[in-house]
PDB file of C-alpha atoms in Angstrom:
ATOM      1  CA  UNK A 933      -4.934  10.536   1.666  1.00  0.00           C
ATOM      2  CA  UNK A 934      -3.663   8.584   4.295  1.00  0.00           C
ATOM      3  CA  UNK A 935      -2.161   5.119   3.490  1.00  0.00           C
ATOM      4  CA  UNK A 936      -1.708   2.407   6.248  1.00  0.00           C
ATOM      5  CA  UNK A 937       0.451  -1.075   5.747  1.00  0.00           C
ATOM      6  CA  UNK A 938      -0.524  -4.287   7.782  1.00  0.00           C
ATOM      7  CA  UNK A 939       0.255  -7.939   7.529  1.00  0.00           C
ATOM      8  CA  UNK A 940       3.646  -7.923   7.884  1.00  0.00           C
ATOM      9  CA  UNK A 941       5.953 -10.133   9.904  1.00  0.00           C
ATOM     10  CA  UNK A 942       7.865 -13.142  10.631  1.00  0.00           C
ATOM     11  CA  UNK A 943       7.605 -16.011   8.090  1.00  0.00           C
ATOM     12  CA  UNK A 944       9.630 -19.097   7.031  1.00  0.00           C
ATOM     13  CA  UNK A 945      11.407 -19.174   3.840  1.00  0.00           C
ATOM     14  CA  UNK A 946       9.313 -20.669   0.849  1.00  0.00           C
ATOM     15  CA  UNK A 947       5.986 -19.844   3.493  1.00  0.00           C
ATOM     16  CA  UNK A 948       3.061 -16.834   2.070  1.00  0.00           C
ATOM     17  CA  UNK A 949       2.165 -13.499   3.776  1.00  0.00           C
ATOM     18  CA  UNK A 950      -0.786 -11.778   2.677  1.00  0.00           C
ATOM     19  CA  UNK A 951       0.031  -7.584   2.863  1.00  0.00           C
ATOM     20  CA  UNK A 952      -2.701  -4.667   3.484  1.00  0.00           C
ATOM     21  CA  UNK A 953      -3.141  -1.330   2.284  1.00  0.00           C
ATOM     22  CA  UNK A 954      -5.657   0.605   3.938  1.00  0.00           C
ATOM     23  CA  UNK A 955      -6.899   4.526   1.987  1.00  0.00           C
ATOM     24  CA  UNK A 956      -8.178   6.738   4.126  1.00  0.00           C
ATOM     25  CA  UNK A 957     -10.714   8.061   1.005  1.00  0.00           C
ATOM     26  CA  UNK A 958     -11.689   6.061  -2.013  1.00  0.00           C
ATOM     27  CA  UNK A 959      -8.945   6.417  -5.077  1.00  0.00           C
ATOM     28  CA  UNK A 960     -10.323   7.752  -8.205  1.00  0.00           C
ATOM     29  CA  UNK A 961     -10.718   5.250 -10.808  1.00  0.00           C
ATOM     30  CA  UNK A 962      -7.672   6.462 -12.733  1.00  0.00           C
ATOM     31  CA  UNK A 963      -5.161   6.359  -9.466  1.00  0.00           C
ATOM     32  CA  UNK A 964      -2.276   3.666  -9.358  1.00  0.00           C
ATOM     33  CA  UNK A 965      -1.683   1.958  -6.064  1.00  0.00           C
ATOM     34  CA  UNK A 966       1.540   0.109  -5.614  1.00  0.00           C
ATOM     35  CA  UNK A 967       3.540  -1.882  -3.633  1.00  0.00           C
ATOM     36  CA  UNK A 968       7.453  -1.383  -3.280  1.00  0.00           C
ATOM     37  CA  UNK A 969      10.052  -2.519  -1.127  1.00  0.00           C
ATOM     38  CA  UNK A 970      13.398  -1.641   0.910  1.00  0.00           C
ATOM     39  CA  UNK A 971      16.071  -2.543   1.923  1.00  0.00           C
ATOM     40  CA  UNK A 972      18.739  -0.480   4.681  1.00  0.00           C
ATOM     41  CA  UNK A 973      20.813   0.422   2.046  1.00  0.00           C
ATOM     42  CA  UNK A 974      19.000   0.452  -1.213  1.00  0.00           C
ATOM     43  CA  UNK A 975      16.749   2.254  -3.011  1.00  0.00           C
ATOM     44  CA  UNK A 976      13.007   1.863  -3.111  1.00  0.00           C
ATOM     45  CA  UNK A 977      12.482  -1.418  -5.829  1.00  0.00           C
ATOM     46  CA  UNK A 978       9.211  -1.796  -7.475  1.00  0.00           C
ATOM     47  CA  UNK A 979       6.869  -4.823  -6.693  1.00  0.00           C
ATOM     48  CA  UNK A 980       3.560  -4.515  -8.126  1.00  0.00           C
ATOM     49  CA  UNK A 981       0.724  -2.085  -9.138  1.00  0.00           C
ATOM     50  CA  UNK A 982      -3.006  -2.381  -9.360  1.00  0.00           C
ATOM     51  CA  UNK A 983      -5.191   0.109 -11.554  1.00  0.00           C
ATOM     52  CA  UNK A 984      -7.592   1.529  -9.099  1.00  0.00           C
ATOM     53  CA  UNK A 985     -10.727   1.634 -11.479  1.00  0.00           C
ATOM     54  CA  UNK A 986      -9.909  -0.983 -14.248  1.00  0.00           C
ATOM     55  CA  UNK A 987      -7.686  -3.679 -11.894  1.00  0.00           C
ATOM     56  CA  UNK A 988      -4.916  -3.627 -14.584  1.00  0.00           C
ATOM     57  CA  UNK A 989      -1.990  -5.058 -12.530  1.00  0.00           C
ATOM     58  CA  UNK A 990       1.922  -4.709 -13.869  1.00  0.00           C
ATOM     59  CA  UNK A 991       4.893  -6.814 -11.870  1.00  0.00           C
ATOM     60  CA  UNK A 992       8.052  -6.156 -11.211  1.00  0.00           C
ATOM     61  CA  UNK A 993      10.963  -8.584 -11.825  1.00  0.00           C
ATOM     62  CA  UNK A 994      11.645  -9.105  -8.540  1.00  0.00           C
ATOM     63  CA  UNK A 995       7.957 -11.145  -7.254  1.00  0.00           C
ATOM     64  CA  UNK A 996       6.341 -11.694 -10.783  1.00  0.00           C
ATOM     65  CA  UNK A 997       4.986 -15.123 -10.716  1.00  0.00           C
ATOM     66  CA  UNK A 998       5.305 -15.325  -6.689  1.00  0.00           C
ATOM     67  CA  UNK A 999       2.625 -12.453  -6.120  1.00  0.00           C
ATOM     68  CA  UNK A1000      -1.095 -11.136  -6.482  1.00  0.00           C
ATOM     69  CA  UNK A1001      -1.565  -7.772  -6.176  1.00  0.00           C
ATOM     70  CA  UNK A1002      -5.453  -6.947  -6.004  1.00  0.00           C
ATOM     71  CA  UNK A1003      -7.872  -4.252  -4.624  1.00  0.00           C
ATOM     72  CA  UNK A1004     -11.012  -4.290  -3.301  1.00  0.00           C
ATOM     73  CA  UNK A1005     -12.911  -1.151  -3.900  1.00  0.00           C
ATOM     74  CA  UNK A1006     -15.286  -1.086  -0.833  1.00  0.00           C
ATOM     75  CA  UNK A1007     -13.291  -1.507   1.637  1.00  0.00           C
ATOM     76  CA  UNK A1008     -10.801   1.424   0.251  1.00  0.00           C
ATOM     77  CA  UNK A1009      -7.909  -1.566   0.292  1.00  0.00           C
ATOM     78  CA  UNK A1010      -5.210  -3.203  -1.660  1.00  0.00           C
ATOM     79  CA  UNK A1011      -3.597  -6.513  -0.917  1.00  0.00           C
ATOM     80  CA  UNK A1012      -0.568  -8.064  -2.051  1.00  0.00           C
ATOM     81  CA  UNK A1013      -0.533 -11.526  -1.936  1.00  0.00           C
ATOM     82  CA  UNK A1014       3.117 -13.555  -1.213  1.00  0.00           C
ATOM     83  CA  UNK A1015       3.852 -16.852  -1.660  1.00  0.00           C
ATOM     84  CA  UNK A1016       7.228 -19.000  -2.164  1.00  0.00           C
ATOM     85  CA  UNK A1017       9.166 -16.325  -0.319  1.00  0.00           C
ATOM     86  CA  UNK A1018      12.638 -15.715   0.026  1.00  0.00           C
ATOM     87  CA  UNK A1019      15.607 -14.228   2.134  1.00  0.00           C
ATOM     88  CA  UNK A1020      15.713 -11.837  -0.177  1.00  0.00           C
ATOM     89  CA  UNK A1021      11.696 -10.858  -0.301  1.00  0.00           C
ATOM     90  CA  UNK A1022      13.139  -9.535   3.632  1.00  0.00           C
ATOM     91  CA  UNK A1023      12.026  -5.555   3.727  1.00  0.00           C
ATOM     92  CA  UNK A1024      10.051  -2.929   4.557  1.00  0.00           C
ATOM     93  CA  UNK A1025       6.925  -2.924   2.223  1.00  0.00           C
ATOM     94  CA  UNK A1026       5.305  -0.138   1.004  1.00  0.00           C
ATOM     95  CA  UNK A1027       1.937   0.725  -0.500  1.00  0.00           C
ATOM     96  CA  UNK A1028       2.160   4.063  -1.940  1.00  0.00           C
ATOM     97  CA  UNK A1029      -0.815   5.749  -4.549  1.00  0.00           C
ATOM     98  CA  UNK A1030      -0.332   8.090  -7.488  1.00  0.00           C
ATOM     99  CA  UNK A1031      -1.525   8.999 -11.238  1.00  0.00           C
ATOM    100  CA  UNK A1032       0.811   7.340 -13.308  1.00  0.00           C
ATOM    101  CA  UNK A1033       1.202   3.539 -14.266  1.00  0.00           C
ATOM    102  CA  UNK A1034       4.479   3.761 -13.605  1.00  0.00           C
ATOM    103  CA  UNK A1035       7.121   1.729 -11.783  1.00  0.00           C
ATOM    104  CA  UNK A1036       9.129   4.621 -10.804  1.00  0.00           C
ATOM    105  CA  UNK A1037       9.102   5.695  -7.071  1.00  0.00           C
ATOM    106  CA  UNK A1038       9.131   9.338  -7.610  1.00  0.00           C
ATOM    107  CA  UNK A1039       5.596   8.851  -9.610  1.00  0.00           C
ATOM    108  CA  UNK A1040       4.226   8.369  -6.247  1.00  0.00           C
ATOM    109  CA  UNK A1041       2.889  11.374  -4.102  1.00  0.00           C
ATOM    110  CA  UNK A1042       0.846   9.352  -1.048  1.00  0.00           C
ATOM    111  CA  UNK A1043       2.997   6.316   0.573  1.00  0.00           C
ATOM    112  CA  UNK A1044       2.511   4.849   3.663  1.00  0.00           C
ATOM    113  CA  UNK A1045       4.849   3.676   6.418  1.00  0.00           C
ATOM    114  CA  UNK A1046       5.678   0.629   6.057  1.00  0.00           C
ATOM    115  CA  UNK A1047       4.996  -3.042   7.078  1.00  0.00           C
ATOM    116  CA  UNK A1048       8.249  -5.028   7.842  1.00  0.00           C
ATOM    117  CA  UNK A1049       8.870  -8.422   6.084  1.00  0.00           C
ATOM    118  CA  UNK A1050      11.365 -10.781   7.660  1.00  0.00           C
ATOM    119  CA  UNK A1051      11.981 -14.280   6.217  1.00  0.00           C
ATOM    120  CA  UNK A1052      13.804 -16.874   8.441  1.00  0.00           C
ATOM    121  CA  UNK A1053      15.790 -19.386   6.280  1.00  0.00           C
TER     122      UNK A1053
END
């Protein structure tokens, strides 16, 4: 499975950014795909996942109540909606796919490569 990342870019603080995840195949109904983030520095922090087949969605601390993650099953693609952001909300984002509903990295086997997020304040 190959994941690809779009939408990233240059946006004013407290402005929205809508993210893309493009799979190469359709996810089973049972896979997790999930957004993370990161920082030069820092580990890989949890944002959001979606449930492929039931749209079950879990947040992280860091966006809860500031984004949307969602799927649309055919077109293959996730999205992860942004609003109110940040300095901090700055990073590479990630859309990775695995098994588990889990918020742990490692849980992950398919990621892609990345769509960068800068935030002018």
């Amino acid at each position: 499975v190959t994941l690809v990342e779009s939408g990233g870019g240059l946006v004013q603080a407290g402005g929205s950014l809508r993210l893309s995840c493009a799979a190469s195949e359709r996810p089973y109904s049972s896979s997790v795909m999930a957004w993370f983030r990161q920082t030069p520095g820092k580990e890989r922090e949890f944002v959001a996942l979606i449930r492929w087949g039931s749209g079950t969605t879990y947040y992280g601390d860091s966006m809860k109540g500031r984004s949307t993650i969602s799927r649309d099953k055919p077109k293959n693609a996730m999205y992860l909606q942004m609003h109110s952001l940040k300095s901090e909300d700055a990073a590479v984002y990630y859309c990775s796919k695995g098994r588990e509903f889990s918020s742990s990295p490692g849980q992950y086997d398919y990621w892609g490569q990345g769509t960068q997020v800068t935030v002018s304040s």
